[in-house]
GROMACS .gro file of C-alpha atoms in nm:
model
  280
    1UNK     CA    1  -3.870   2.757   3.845
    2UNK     CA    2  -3.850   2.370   3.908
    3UNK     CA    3  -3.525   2.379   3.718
    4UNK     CA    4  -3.367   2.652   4.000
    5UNK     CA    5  -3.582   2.462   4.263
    6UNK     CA    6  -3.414   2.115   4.175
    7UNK     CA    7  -3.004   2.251   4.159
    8UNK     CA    8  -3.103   2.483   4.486
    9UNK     CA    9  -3.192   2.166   4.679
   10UNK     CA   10  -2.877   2.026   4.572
   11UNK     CA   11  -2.724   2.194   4.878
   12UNK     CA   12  -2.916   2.130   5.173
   13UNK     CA   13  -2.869   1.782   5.067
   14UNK     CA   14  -2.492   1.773   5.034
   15UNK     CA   15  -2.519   1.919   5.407
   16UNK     CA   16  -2.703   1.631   5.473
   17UNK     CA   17  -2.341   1.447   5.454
   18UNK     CA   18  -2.185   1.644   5.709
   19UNK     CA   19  -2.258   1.525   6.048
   20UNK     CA   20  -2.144   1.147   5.924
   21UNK     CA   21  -1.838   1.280   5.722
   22UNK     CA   22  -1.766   1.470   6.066
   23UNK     CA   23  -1.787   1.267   6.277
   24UNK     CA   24  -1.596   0.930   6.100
   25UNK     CA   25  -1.357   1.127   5.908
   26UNK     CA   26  -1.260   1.451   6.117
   27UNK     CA   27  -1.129   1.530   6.476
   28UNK     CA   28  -1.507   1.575   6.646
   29UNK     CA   29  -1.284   1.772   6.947
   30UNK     CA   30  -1.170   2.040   6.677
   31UNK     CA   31  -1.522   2.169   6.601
   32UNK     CA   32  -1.447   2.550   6.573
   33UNK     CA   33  -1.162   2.463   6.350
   34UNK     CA   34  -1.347   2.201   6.115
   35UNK     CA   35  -1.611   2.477   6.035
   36UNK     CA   36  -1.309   2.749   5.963
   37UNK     CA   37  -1.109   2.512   5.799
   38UNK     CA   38  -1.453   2.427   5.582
   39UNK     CA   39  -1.529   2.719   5.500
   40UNK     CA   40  -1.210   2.943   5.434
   41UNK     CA   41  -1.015   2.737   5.174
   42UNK     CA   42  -1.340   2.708   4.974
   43UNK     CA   43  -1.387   3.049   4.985
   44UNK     CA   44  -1.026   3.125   4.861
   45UNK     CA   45  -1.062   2.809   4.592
   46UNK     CA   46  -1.412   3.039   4.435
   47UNK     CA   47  -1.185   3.320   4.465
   48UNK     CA   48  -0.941   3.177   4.207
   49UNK     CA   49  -1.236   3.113   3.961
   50UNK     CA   50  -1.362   3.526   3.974
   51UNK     CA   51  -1.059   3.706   4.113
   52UNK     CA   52  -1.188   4.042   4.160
   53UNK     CA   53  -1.248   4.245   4.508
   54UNK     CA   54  -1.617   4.402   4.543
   55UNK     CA   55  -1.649   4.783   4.630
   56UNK     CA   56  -1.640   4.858   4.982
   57UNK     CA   57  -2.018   4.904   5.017
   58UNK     CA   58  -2.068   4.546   4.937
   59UNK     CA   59  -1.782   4.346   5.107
   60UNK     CA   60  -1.909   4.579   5.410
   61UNK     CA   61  -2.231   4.330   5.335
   62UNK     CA   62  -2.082   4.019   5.255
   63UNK     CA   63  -1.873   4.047   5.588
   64UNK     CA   64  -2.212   4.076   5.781
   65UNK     CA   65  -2.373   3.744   5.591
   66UNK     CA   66  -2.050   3.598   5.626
   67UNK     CA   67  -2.044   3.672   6.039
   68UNK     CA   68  -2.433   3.519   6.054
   69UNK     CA   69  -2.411   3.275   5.775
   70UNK     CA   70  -2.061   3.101   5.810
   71UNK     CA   71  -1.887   3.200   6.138
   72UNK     CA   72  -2.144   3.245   6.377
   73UNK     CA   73  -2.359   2.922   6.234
   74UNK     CA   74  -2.054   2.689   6.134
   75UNK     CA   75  -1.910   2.716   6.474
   76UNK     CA   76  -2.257   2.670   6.610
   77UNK     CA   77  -2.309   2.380   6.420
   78UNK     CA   78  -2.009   2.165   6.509
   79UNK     CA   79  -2.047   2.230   6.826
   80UNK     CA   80  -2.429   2.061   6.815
   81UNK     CA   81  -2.276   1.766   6.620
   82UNK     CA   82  -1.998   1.741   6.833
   83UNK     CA   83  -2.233   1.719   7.179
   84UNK     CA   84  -2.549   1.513   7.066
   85UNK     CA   85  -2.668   1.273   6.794
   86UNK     CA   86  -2.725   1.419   6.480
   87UNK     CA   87  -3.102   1.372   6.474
   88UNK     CA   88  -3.177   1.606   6.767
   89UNK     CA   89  -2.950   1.890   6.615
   90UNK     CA   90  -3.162   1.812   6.262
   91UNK     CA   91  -3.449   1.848   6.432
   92UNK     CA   92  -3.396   2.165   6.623
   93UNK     CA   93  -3.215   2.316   6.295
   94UNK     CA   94  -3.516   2.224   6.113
   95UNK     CA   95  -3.690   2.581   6.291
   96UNK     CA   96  -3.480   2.787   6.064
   97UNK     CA   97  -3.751   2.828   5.798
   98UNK     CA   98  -3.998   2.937   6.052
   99UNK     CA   99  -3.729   3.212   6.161
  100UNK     CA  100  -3.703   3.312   5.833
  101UNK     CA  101  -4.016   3.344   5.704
  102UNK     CA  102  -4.087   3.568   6.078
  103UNK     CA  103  -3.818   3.772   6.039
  104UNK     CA  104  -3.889   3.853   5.661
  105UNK     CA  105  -4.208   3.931   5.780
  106UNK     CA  106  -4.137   4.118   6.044
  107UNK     CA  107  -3.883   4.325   5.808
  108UNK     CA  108  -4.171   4.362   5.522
  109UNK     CA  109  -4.397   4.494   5.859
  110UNK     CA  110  -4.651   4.230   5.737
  111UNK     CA  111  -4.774   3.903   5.888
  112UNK     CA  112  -4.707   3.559   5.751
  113UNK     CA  113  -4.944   3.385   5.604
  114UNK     CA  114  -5.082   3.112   5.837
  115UNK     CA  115  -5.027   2.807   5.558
  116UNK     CA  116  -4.652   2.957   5.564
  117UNK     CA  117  -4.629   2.918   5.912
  118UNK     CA  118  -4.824   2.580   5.915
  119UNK     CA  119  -4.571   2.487   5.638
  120UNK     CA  120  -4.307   2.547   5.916
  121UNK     CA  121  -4.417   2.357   6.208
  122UNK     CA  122  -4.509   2.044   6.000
  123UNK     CA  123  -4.141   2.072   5.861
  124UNK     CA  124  -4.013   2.049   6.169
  125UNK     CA  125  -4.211   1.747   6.333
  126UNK     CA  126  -4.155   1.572   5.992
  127UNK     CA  127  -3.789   1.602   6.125
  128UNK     CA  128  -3.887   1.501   6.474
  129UNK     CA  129  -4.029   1.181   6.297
  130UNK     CA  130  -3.760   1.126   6.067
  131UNK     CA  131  -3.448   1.178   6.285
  132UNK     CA  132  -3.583   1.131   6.647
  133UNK     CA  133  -3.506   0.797   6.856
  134UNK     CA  134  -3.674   0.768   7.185
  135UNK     CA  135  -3.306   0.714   7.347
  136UNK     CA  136  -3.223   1.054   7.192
  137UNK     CA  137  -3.071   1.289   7.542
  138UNK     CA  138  -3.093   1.637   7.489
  139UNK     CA  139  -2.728   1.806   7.598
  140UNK     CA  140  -2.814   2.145   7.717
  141UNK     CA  141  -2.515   2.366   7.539
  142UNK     CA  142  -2.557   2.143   7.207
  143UNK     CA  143  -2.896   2.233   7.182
  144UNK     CA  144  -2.874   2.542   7.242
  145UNK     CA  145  -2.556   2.547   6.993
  146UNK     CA  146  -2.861   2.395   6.726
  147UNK     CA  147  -3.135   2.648   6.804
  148UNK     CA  148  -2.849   2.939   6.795
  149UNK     CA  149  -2.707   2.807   6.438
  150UNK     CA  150  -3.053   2.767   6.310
  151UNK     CA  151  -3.135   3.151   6.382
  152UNK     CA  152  -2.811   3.279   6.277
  153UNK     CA  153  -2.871   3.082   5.915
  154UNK     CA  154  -3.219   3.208   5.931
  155UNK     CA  155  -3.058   3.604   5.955
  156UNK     CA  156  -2.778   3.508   5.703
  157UNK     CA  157  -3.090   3.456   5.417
  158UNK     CA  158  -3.326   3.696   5.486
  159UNK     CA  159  -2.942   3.893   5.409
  160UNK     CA  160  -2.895   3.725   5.102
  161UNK     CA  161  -3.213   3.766   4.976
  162UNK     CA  162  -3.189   4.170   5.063
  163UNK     CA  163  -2.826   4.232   5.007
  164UNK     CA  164  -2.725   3.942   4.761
  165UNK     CA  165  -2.830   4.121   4.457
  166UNK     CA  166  -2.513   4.345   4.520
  167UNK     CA  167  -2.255   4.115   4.337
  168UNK     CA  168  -2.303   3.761   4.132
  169UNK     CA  169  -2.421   3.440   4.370
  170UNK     CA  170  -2.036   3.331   4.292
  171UNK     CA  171  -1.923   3.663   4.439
  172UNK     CA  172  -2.161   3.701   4.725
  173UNK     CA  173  -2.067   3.300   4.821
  174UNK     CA  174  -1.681   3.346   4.747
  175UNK     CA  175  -1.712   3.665   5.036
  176UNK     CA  176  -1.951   3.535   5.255
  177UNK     CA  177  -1.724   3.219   5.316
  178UNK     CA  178  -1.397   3.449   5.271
  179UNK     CA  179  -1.545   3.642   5.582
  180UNK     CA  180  -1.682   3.396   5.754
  181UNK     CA  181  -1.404   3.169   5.790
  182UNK     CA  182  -1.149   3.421   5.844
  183UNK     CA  183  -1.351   3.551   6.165
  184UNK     CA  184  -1.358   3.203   6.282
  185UNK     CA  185  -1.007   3.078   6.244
  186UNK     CA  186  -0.839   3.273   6.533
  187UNK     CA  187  -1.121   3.225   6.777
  188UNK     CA  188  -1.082   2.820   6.694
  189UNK     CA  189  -0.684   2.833   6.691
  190UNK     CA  190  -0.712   3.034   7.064
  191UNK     CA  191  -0.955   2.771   7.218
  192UNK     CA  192  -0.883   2.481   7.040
  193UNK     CA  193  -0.516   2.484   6.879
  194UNK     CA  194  -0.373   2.305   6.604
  195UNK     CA  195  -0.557   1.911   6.543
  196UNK     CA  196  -0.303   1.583   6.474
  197UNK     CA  197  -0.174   1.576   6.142
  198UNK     CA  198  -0.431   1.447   5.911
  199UNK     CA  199  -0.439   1.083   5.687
  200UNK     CA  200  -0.581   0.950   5.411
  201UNK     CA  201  -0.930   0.995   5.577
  202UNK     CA  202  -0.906   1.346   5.722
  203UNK     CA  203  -0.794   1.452   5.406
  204UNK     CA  204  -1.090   1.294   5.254
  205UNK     CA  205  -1.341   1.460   5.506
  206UNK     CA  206  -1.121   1.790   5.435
  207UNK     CA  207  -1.172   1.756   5.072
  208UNK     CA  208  -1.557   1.673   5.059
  209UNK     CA  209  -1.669   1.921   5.276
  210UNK     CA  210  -1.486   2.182   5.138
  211UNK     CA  211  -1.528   2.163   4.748
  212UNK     CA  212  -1.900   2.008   4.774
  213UNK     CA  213  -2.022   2.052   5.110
  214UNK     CA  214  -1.971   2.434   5.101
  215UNK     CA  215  -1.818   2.570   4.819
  216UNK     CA  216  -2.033   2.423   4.568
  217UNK     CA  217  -2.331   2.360   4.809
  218UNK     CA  218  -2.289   2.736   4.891
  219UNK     CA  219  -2.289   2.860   4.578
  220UNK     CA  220  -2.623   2.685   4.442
  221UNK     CA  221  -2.818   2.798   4.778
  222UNK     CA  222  -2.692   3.163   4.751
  223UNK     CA  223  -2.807   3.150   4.359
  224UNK     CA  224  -3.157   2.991   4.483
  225UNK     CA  225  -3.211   3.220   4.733
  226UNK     CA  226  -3.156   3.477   4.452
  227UNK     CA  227  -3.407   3.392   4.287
  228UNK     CA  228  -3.669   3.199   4.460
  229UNK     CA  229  -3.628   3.452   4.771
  230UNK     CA  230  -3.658   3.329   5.106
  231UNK     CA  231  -3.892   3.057   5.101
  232UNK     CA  232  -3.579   2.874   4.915
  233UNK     CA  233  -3.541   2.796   5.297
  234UNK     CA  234  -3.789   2.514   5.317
  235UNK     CA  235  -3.532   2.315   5.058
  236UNK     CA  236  -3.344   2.312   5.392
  237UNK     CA  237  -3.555   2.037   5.553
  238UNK     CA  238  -3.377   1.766   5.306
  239UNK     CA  239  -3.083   1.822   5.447
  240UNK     CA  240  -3.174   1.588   5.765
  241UNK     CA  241  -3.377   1.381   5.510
  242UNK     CA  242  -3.027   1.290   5.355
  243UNK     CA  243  -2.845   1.302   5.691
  244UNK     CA  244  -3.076   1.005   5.804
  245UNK     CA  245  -3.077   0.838   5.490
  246UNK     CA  246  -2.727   0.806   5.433
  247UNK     CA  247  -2.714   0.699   5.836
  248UNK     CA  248  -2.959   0.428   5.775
  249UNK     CA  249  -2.757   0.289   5.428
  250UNK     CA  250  -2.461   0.297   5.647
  251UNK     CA  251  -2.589   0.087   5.945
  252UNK     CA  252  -2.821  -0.128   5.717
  253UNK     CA  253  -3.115  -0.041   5.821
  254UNK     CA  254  -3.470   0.081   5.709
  255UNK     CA  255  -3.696   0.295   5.793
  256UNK     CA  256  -3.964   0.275   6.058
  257UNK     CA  257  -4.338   0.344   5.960
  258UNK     CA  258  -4.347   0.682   6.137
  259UNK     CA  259  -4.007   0.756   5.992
  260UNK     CA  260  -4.183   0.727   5.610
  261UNK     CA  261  -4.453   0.982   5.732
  262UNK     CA  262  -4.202   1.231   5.901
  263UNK     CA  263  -4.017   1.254   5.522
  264UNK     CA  264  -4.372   1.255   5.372
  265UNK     CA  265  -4.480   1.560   5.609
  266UNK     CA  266  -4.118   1.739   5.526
  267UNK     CA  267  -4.213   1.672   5.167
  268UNK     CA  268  -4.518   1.808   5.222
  269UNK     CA  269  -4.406   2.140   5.421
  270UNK     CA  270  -4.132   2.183   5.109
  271UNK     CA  271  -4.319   2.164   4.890
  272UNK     CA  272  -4.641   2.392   5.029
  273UNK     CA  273  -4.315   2.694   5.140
  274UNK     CA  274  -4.180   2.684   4.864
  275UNK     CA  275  -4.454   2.730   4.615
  276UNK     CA  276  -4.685   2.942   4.835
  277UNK     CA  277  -4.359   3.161   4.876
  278UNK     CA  278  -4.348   3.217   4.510
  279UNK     CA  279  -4.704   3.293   4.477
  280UNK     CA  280  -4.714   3.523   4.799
   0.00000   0.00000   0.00000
C-alpha cells in the first residue's frame, strides 16, 4: 500500500508545477486551448504505447470521465489560473476531496464517516494557510471557475473508481484524455483561436505539461485510484503544497510560521483520508 500510495502522489505533485509553468511559459489568454492542447497530444502519445480501441461499452465510459475529468475541469482550471493568484484557486480546489468522499457516499446510500469529513475541512484550511496572502482578491468568475473544476474532478473519480476497472489504468487514462481533449479543442479554437507561434519556452511549457504533467501524472492517479479507491483523493492536497513550494524557491523566499502549520494540517488530513479510507 505505501508503495502505490508514494507513485500515486507523484501526480498531484507534478500538478503542483502547472500554474507557474502556465503562467511564465504559456499564453495565460489561451486558457481553453492550453488545457486541450495538454491534454490531447498526451492522450494520442499513450495511445502509441497500447494501440488498441476499447469496446463500445467502455469508451461510452471513458468519454463520460473524460467530459468531467479533462474537458470540463481543464478548461475550468485555466480559466481560475488565468483570473486570480494561484493560491486562492489551490485553496478552493482543495474541496474536491470533500466532494468526493460526499458523493461516494451519497452513491453507496451511506454517510461519511465524521473523521473523513474532518479529514476534509482541515485539508482545505491547511491550504488556506499554506497558499493564502492577506492581499489575495477573490475574482468572481475565477472562483467560481475553481469551485466548478474542483467538483467536476471530484465526479471524474468517484467514475474512475466505479468504471475504471473496465480497461487497464493506461487504457482508461489514454481515453479519458483522448475524450477529453478532443471535446475541448473546438470550443477553445471558436472562442479563443489560434495563439502566436511558440519559442523555445512555449515549447518547453508544451512539453512538460504534456508528457509529465498529464500523461504520466494521469496515468499514476488513474492506477491509484484503482486501487486505493477514492480516498486516493486526499493525495490531491500536495498538489498546492508543491505549487507554493516551487513559488517560494523561485522568489527566494521561506515560509511563514502559519504557512509550516497549514502543510502540517494538509499532512495531517492526507494522511488520516487516506488510511481511514482504506480501513473504511
Amino acid at each position: 500500500m505505501l508503495r502505490t500510495i508514494l507513485i500515486t502522489i507523484l501526480g498531484p505533485m507534478l500538478w503542483g508545477t502547472t500554474y507557474i509553468v502556465f503562467t511564465e511559459t504559456l499564453p495565460v489568454d489561451h486558457p481553453l486551448l492550453i488545457g486541450a492542447l495538454r491534454a490531447l497530444p498526451a492522450g494520442l502519445i499513450l495511445l502509441m504505447l497500447n494501440p488498441r480501441i476499447p469496446p463500445i461499452a467502455a469508451l461510452k465510459r471513458h468519454a463520460a470521465i473524460g467530459a468531467s475529468n479533462i474537458g470540463v475541469f481543464f478548461a475550468l482550471l485555466f480559466v481560475a489560473a488565468a483570473r486570480m493568484p494561484g493560491g486562492l484557486a489551490a485553496t478552493l480546489g482543495a474541496i474536491q476531496p470533500l466532494a468526493v468522499i460526499l458523493i461516494a457516499a451519497w452513491l453507496a446510500r451511506r454517510a461519511p464517516h465524521p473523521l473523513q469529513i474532518l479529514a476534509g475541512v482541515a485539508g482545505v484550511i491547511g491550504v488556506g494557510l499554506l497558499v493564502l496572502s492577506p492581499e489575495t482578491r477573490p475574482d468572481p468568475i475565477g472562483t467560481a471557475a475553481a469551485i466548478g473544476g474542483a467538483l467536476s474532478m471530484a465526479v471524474g473519480t468517484v467514475l474512475i473508481d466505479r468504471w475504471g476497472r473496465m480497461g487497464t489504468p493506461l487504457e482508461t487514462t489514454t481515453w479519458q484524455l483522448i475524450f477529453g481533449g478532443a471535446m475541448l479543442l473546438p470550443v477553445a479554437l471558436i472562442f479563443e483561436g489560434m495563439p502566436p507561434a511558440p519559442g523555445f519556452t512555449e515549447v518547453f511549457g508544451y512539453g512538460w505539461l504534456m508528457l509529465l504533467g498529464t500523461a504520466f501524472a494521469y496515468f499514476v492517479w488513474t492506477r491509484g485510484i484503482g486501487r486505493l479507491g477514492p480516498s486516493a483523493v486526499y493525495l490531491a492536497l500536495a498538489s498546492p503544497v508543491v505549487a507554493t513550494a516551487v513559488g517560494a524557491i523561485a522568489l527566494n523566499e521561506w515560509f511563514a510560521p502559519w504557512q509550516w502549520a497549514g502543510m502540517a494540517l494538509v499532512i495531517g488530513a492526507t494522511a488520516v483520508g487516506v488510511s481511514f479510507g482504506r480501513r473504511a
